[in-house]
Backbone as a chain_set.jsonl record, in Angstrom:
{"seq": "MMIFAYVNKGTFIYLQSLGKAGASTMLSMVREIVFGVGFALVLPVFFGLDGVLYSMPVSDILTFFLCAVVIRYTYRELRVR", "coords": {"N": [[-8.423, 6.087, 23.75], [-8.706, 3.542, 25.177], [-11.14, 1.852, 24.879], [-11.101, 0.793, 22.658], [-8.831, -0.325, 22.898], [-10.097, -2.723, 24.498], [-12.193, -3.744, 23.011], [-10.222, -4.919, 21.001], [-8.716, -6.738, 22.643], [-11.067, -8.405, 23.209], [-12.098, -9.568, 21.599], [-9.774, -10.83, 20.103], [-9.989, -12.73, 22.738], [-12.681, -13.347, 21.657], [-12.672, -15.091, 19.87], [-10.583, -16.934, 20.169], [-12.376, -18.087, 21.976], [-13.91, -19.506, 19.908], [-12.269, -21.344, 18.502], [-10.679, -20.318, 16.972], [-7.787, -19.821, 16.848], [-5.718, -18.931, 15.691], [-6.329, -16.952, 13.909], [-7.139, -15.349, 15.655], [-4.434, -15.13, 17.389], [-2.957, -14.082, 14.853], [-4.173, -11.454, 14.724], [-3.558, -10.903, 17.039], [-0.664, -10.219, 17.275], [-0.226, -9.299, 14.78], [-1.027, -6.367, 15.839], [0.677, -6.024, 17.993], [3.489, -6.566, 16.874], [3.656, -5.974, 13.985], [2.22, -3.411, 13.762], [2.782, -2.153, 16.567], [5.479, -2.202, 16.562], [6.057, -1.205, 14.589], [5.282, 1.273, 13.893], [6.623, 2.553, 16.281], [8.83, 3.072, 15.248], [8.488, 4.343, 13.038], [7.33, 6.762, 13.417], [8.495, 8.379, 15.296], [10.143, 10.185, 13.303], [8.411, 11.345, 12.352], [7.06, 13.194, 13.912], [8.841, 13.911, 16.058], [9.961, 12.623, 19.255], [7.378, 12.221, 20.583], [6.222, 10.879, 18.77], [6.891, 8.174, 19.605], [5.025, 7.995, 21.579], [2.449, 8.004, 19.879], [2.045, 5.751, 18.907], [1.247, 3.353, 19.81], [-1.537, 4.101, 20.043], [-2.463, 4.7, 18.016], [-1.695, 1.763, 16.796], [-3.573, 0.503, 18.136], [-6.247, 1.52, 16.9], [-6.028, 1.144, 14.387], [-6.199, -2.051, 14.859], [-8.582, -2.258, 15.644], [-10.034, -2.096, 13.642], [-9.355, -3.584, 11.972], [-10.35, -5.95, 13.46], [-12.994, -5.6, 13.554], [-13.351, -6.299, 10.577], [-12.984, -8.828, 10.874], [-14.663, -10.021, 13.08], [-16.82, -9.396, 11.401], [-16.552, -11.096, 9.458], [-16.899, -13.14, 10.335], [-18.942, -13.597, 12.083], [-20.663, -13.9, 9.637], [-20.017, -16.349, 8.738], [-20.759, -17.863, 10.956], [-23.214, -17.479, 10.436], [-24.118, -19.205, 8.131], [-23.446, -21.838, 8.75]], "CA": [[-8.007, 4.673, 23.016], [-9.243, 2.172, 26.372], [-12.261, 1.555, 24.262], [-10.696, 0.274, 21.108], [-8.068, -1.63, 23.367], [-10.342, -3.445, 25.399], [-12.823, -4.511, 22.334], [-9.294, -5.662, 20.658], [-8.761, -7.952, 23.593], [-12.127, -9.103, 24.303], [-12.203, -9.744, 19.852], [-8.799, -12.238, 20.632], [-10.932, -13.583, 23.323], [-14.23, -14.416, 21.327], [-12.068, -16.023, 18.144], [-9.855, -18.207, 20.751], [-13.277, -19.454, 22.781], [-14.965, -20.412, 18.925], [-11.534, -22.46, 18.001], [-10.004, -19.904, 15.42], [-6.433, -19.454, 17.489], [-4.845, -18.713, 14.458], [-7.111, -15.906, 13.849], [-6.321, -14.652, 17.208], [-2.647, -14.858, 17.277], [-2.625, -12.914, 13.667], [-4.671, -10.242, 15.153], [-2.429, -9.935, 18.205], [0.714, -10.733, 16.572], [-0.517, -7.239, 13.757], [-1.249, -5.222, 16.633], [1.688, -5.675, 19.217], [4.716, -6.184, 16.09], [4.154, -5.284, 12.822], [1.93, -1.844, 14.165], [3.429, -1.16, 17.729], [7.093, -1.688, 16.537], [6.279, -0.263, 13.011], [4.826, 2.333, 14.163], [7.37, 3.036, 17.012], [10.061, 3.35, 14.269], [8.125, 4.854, 12.058], [6.411, 8.16, 13.988], [9.267, 9.551, 15.418], [10.971, 10.579, 12.355], [7.659, 12.604, 11.879], [6.711, 13.636, 15.233], [9.825, 13.465, 17.127], [9.87, 11.704, 20.857], [5.946, 12.15, 20.825], [5.722, 9.587, 17.964], [6.848, 6.948, 20.216], [4.079, 7.877, 22.209], [1.57, 7.494, 19.328], [2.571, 4.712, 18.508], [0.393, 2.177, 20.624], [-2.478, 4.739, 20.246], [-2.626, 4.518, 16.343], [-2.037, 0.499, 16.562], [-5.138, 0.445, 18.591], [-7.1, 2.02, 16.032], [-5.897, 0.049, 13.189], [-6.094, -3.139, 14.77], [-9.866, -2.297, 15.616], [-10.641, -1.626, 12.036], [-8.804, -5.125, 11.668], [-11.116, -6.854, 14.27], [-14.345, -5.435, 12.785], [-13.916, -7.02, 9.31], [-12.705, -10.287, 11.175], [-15.594, -10.172, 13.487], [-18.013, -9.711, 10.595], [-16.68, -12.471, 8.518], [-17.056, -14.615, 11.845], [-20.415, -13.559, 12.361], [-21.44, -14.32, 8.61], [-19.849, -17.657, 8.821], [-21.558, -18.741, 11.414], [-25.064, -17.881, 9.972], [-23.794, -19.6, 7.238], [-23.588, -23.148, 9.454]], "C": [[-8.591, 3.693, 24.026], [-10.113, 1.856, 25.672], [-11.891, 0.581, 23.375], [-9.327, -0.868, 21.908], [-8.719, -2.64, 24.13], [-11.53, -4.389, 24.046], [-11.496, -5.334, 21.14], [-9.036, -7.065, 21.776], [-10.211, -8.756, 23.604], [-12.808, -10.185, 22.517], [-10.701, -11.214, 20.05], [-9.667, -13.04, 21.007], [-11.719, -14.321, 22.571], [-13.464, -15.696, 20.172], [-11.495, -17.017, 18.757], [-11.358, -19.082, 21.536], [-14.014, -20.303, 21.178], [-13.933, -21.313, 17.891], [-10.412, -21.698, 16.667], [-8.715, -19.014, 16.568], [-5.94, -18.666, 16.726], [-5.581, -17.125, 13.967], [-6.751, -14.904, 14.61], [-5.252, -14.104, 17.783], [-2.73, -14.14, 16.196], [-3.301, -11.598, 13.999], [-3.632, -9.734, 15.92], [-1.017, -9.611, 18.019], [0.932, -8.893, 15.5], [-0.191, -6.583, 14.976], [0.101, -5.202, 17.768], [3.405, -5.706, 18.11], [4.491, -5.735, 14.864], [3.34, -3.727, 12.925], [2.742, -1.579, 15.065], [4.69, -1.032, 17.084], [7.533, -1.246, 15.249], [6.502, 0.956, 13.221], [5.943, 3.353, 15.22], [8.896, 3.562, 16.249], [9.721, 3.98, 13.698], [7.981, 6.261, 12.071], [7.125, 8.897, 14.2], [10.262, 10.118, 14.154], [10.0, 11.798, 12.349], [7.316, 13.2, 12.938], [7.411, 13.734, 16.305], [9.635, 12.242, 18.147], [8.335, 11.439, 20.713], [5.373, 11.044, 19.775], [5.589, 8.444, 18.587], [5.69, 6.729, 21.103], [2.63, 7.601, 21.166], [1.692, 6.361, 18.71], [1.741, 3.35, 18.423], [-1.06, 2.949, 20.579], [-3.291, 4.065, 18.473], [-2.336, 2.893, 16.399], [-3.14, -0.005, 16.914], [-6.136, 0.618, 17.531], [-7.123, 1.404, 15.075], [-6.325, -1.154, 13.445], [-7.682, -3.353, 15.604], [-10.483, -2.271, 14.733], [-10.555, -3.431, 11.811], [-9.676, -6.585, 12.204], [-12.497, -6.762, 14.055], [-14.428, -6.168, 11.806], [-13.668, -8.569, 9.647], [-14.318, -10.406, 11.506], [-16.79, -10.657, 12.429], [-17.912, -10.441, 9.769], [-17.201, -13.332, 9.065], [-18.395, -14.687, 11.466], [-21.268, -14.066, 11.063], [-21.306, -15.812, 8.598], [-20.666, -18.346, 9.232], [-22.69, -18.546, 11.211], [-24.957, -19.197, 9.178], [-23.939, -21.409, 7.537], [-24.708, -23.497, 10.162]], "O": [[-9.1, 2.768, 23.393], [-9.838, 0.661, 25.778], [-12.458, -0.511, 23.41], [-9.018, -1.975, 21.466], [-7.978, -3.547, 24.51], [-11.651, -5.607, 24.174], [-11.884, -6.299, 20.481], [-9.238, -8.241, 21.47], [-10.213, -9.863, 24.143], [-13.622, -11.103, 22.426], [-10.961, -12.416, 20.094], [-10.199, -13.892, 20.294], [-11.719, -15.552, 22.57], [-13.802, -16.845, 19.888], [-11.651, -18.119, 18.23], [-11.451, -20.304, 21.652], [-14.525, -21.421, 21.233], [-14.323, -21.86, 16.86], [-9.695, -22.235, 15.822], [-8.81, -17.847, 16.948], [-5.689, -17.537, 17.149], [-4.767, -16.24, 13.702], [-6.19, -13.846, 14.323], [-5.085, -13.065, 18.422], [-2.49, -13.001, 16.597], [-2.851, -10.609, 13.42], [-2.977, -8.701, 15.774], [-0.389, -8.762, 18.652], [1.708, -7.938, 15.514], [0.977, -6.233, 15.141], [0.349, -4.126, 18.31], [4.356, -5.015, 18.473], [5.323, -4.882, 14.552], [3.796, -2.842, 12.2], [3.615, -0.773, 14.742], [5.138, 0.108, 16.957], [8.656, -0.99, 14.815], [7.479, 1.646, 12.929], [6.096, 4.562, 15.048], [9.777, 4.279, 16.723], [10.633, 4.757, 13.415], [8.329, 6.983, 11.137], [7.026, 10.031, 13.729], [11.358, 10.5, 14.565], [10.398, 12.963, 12.343], [7.291, 14.372, 12.563], [6.902, 13.682, 17.425], [9.228, 11.121, 17.839], [8.054, 10.241, 20.735], [4.301, 10.457, 19.917], [4.629, 7.689, 18.43], [5.318, 5.597, 21.414], [1.718, 6.974, 21.705], [1.114, 6.332, 17.623], [1.58, 2.565, 17.489], [-1.907, 2.297, 21.19], [-4.215, 3.337, 18.11], [-3.224, 2.517, 15.633], [-3.74, -0.843, 16.241], [-6.899, -0.33, 17.349], [-8.214, 0.978, 14.694], [-6.903, -1.688, 12.497], [-7.954, -4.437, 16.119], [-11.695, -2.431, 14.883], [-11.453, -4.238, 11.569], [-9.719, -7.717, 11.723], [-13.22, -7.722, 14.322], [-15.437, -6.871, 11.765], [-14.05, -9.456, 8.883], [-15.15, -10.745, 10.664], [-17.456, -11.692, 12.443], [-18.913, -10.716, 9.106], [-17.882, -14.224, 8.561], [-18.93, -15.533, 10.75], [-22.376, -14.571, 11.237], [-22.305, -16.519, 8.469], [-21.308, -19.201, 8.622], [-23.474, -19.346, 11.723], [-25.62, -20.18, 9.508], [-24.444, -22.159, 6.702], [-24.767, -24.591, 10.723]]}, "num_chains": 1, "name": "protein.A"}
């Protein structure tokens, strides 16, 4: 899961360097609060104590897909300009 976490952090930094702090903050908050806390509360219902351990890898994977969508949109936006 480290690869997904590295790509996510790299995306956050890349968006900040482009001046898109709002998008970067949104992705970071979705990972930490929505997915991280949400899955830490929901997954133990299905997987017991192991669900807490699975919460961050699952949030990394889902955030990776969100980052891919945002980066794709950003590249298309940069090509237009």
